[in-house]
mmCIF file of C-alpha atoms in Angstrom:
data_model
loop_
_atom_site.group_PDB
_atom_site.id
_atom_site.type_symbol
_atom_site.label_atom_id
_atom_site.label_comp_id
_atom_site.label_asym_id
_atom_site.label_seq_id
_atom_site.Cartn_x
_atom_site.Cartn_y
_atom_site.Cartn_z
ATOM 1 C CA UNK A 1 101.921 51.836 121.162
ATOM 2 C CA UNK A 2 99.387 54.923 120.523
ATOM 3 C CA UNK A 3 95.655 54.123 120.005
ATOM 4 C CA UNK A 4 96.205 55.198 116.267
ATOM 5 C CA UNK A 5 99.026 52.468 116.290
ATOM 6 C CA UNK A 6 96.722 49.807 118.076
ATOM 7 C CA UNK A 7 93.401 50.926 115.514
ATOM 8 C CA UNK A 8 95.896 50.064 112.689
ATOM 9 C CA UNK A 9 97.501 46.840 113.698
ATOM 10 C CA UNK A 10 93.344 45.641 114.839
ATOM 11 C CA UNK A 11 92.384 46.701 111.148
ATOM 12 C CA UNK A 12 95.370 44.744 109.606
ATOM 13 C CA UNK A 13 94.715 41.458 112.035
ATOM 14 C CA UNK A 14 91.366 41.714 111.010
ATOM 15 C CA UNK A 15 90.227 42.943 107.704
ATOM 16 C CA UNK A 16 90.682 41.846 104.377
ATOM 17 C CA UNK A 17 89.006 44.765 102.052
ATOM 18 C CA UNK A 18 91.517 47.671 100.939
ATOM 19 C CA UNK A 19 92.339 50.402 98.595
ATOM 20 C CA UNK A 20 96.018 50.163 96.600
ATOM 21 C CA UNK A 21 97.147 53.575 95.014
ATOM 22 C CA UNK A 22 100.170 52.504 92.598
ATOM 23 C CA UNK A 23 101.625 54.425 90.165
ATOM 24 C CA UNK A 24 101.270 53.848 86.933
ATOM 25 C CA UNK A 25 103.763 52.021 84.629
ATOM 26 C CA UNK A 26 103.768 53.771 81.462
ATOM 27 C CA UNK A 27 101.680 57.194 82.459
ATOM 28 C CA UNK A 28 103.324 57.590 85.792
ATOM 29 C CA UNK A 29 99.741 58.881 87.298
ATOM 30 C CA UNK A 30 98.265 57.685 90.414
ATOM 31 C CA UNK A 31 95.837 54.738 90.195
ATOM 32 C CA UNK A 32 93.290 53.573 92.937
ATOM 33 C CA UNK A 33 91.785 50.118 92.968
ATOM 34 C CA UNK A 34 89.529 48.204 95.257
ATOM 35 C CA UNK A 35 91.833 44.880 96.565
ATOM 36 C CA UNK A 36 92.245 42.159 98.956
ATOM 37 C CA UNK A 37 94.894 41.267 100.769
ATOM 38 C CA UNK A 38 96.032 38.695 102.991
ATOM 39 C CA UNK A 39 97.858 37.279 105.976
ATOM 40 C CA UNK A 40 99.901 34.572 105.889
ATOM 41 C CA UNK A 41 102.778 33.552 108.459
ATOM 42 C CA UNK A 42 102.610 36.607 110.356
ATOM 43 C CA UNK A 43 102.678 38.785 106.633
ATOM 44 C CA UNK A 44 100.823 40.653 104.067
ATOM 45 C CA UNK A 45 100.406 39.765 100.631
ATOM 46 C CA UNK A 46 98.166 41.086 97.429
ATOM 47 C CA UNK A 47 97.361 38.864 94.734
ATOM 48 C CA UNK A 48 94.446 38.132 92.136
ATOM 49 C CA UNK A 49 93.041 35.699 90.112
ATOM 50 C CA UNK A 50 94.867 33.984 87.689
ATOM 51 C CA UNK A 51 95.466 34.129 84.496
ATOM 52 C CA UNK A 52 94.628 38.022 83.044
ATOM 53 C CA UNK A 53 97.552 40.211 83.378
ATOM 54 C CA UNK A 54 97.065 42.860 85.954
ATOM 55 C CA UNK A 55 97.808 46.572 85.743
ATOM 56 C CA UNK A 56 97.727 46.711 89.565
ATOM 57 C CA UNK A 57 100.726 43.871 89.681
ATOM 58 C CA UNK A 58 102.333 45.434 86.572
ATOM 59 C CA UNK A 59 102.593 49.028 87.914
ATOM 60 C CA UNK A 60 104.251 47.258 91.558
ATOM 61 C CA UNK A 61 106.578 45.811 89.371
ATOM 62 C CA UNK A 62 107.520 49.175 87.254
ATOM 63 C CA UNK A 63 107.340 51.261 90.365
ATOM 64 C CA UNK A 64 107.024 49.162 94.014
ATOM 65 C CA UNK A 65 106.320 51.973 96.397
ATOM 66 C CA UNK A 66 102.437 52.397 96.982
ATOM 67 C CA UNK A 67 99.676 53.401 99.402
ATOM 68 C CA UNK A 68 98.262 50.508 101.452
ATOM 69 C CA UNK A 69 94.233 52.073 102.033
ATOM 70 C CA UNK A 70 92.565 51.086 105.314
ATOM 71 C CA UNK A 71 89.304 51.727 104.545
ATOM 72 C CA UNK A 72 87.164 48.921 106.514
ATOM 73 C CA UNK A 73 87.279 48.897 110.926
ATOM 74 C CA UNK A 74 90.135 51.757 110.386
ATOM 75 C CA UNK A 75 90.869 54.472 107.749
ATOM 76 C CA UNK A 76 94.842 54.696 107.153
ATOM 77 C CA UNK A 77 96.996 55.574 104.429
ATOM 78 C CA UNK A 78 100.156 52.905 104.766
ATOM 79 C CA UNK A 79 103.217 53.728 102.923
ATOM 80 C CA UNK A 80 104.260 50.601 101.553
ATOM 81 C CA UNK A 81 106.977 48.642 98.850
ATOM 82 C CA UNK A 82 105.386 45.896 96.625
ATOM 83 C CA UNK A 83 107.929 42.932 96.624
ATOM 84 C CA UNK A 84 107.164 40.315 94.028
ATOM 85 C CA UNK A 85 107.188 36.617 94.938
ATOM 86 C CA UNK A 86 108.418 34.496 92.126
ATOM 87 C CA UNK A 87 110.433 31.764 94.318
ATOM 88 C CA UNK A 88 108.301 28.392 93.616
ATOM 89 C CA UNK A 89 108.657 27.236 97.006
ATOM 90 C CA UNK A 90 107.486 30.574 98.585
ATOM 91 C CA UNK A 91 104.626 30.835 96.486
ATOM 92 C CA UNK A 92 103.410 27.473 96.922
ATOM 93 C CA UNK A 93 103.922 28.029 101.011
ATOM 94 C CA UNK A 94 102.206 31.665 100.308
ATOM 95 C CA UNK A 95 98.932 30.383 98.836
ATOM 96 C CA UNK A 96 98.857 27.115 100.948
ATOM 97 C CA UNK A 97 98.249 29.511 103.859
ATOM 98 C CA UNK A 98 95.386 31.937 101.562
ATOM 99 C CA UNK A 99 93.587 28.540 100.400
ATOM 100 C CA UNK A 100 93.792 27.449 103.876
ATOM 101 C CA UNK A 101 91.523 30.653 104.860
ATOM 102 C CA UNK A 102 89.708 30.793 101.921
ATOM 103 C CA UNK A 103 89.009 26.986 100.627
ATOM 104 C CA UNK A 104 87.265 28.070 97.643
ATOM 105 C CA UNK A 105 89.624 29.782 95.964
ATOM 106 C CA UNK A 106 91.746 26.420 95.398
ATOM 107 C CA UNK A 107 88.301 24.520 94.215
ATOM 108 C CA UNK A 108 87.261 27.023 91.238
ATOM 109 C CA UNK A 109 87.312 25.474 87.846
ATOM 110 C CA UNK A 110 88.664 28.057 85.525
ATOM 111 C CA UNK A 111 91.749 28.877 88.237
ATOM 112 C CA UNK A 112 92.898 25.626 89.791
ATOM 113 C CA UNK A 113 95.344 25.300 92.265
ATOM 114 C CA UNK A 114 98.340 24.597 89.396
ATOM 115 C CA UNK A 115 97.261 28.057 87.760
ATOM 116 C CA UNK A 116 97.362 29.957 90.911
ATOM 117 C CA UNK A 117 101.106 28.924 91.504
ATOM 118 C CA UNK A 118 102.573 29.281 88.095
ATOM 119 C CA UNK A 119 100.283 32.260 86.766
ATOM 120 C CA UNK A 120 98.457 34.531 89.558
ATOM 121 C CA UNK A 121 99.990 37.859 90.552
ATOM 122 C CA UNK A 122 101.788 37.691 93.990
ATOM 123 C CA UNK A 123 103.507 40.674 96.218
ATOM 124 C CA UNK A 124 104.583 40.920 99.707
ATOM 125 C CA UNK A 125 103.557 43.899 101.521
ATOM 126 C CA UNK A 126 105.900 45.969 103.239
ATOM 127 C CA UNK A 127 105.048 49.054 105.247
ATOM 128 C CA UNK A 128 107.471 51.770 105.535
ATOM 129 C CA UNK A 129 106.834 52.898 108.815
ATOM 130 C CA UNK A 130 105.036 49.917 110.730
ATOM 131 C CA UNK A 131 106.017 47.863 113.569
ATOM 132 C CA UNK A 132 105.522 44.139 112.534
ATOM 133 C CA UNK A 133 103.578 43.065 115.671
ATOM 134 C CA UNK A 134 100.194 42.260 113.820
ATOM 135 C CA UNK A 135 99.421 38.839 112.233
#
């Protein structure tokens, strides 16, 4: 593995912070957003607070290739595929492992647990050109 190869899989063991550029559903533009993301199980997901629609989630939907953003302990542009994760039991195994790193997430009045699983945005991330060894 090349140090640019090791810099990337640190950043993505280790960070959380990241730029998305999707393209947009209905004006087909570029759009760049400030974004979490998570590791669960070895992969990477994006989601967000329930219960808005997002633009973000529906522009993955319309068009699922985007630009993963390092921007944190490494600057990288990922290309990447957005695949939605509607399966109940996935879900509910995805955001056992997020509330399990981030506890207060699950604890949050106006977004319990219930509305997270049936309403929040969820995609797994899948790089294009990335060797799988970082979790």
């Amino acid at each position: 593995m090349t140090d640019e190869q090791n810099t990337v899989q640190n950043a993505l063991a280790t960070d959380r912070v990241i730029d998305i550029t999707t393209t947009g559903k209905t004006s087909g533009e570029p759009r760049r957003i400030e974004i979490w993301f998570h590791r669960v199980g070895g992969r990477f997901y994006i989601t967000g607070r329930p219960p808005r629609p997002r633009a973000w989630y529906a522009n993955l939907i319309a068009n699922p290739e985007f630009t993963f953003h390092l921007k944190q302990s490494a600057t990288a542009d990922l290309p990447a595929t957005a695949r939605p994760v509607t399966d109940a039991a996935e879900r509910e195994r995805v955001f056992g492992g997020i509330f399990a790193q981030l506890p207060e997430l699950s604890t949050q009045p106006d977004a319990p647990v219930e509305l997270w699983l049936s309403q929040a945005p969820l995609v797994e991330v899948e790089f294009d050109d990335l060797e799988r060894d970082a979790a």
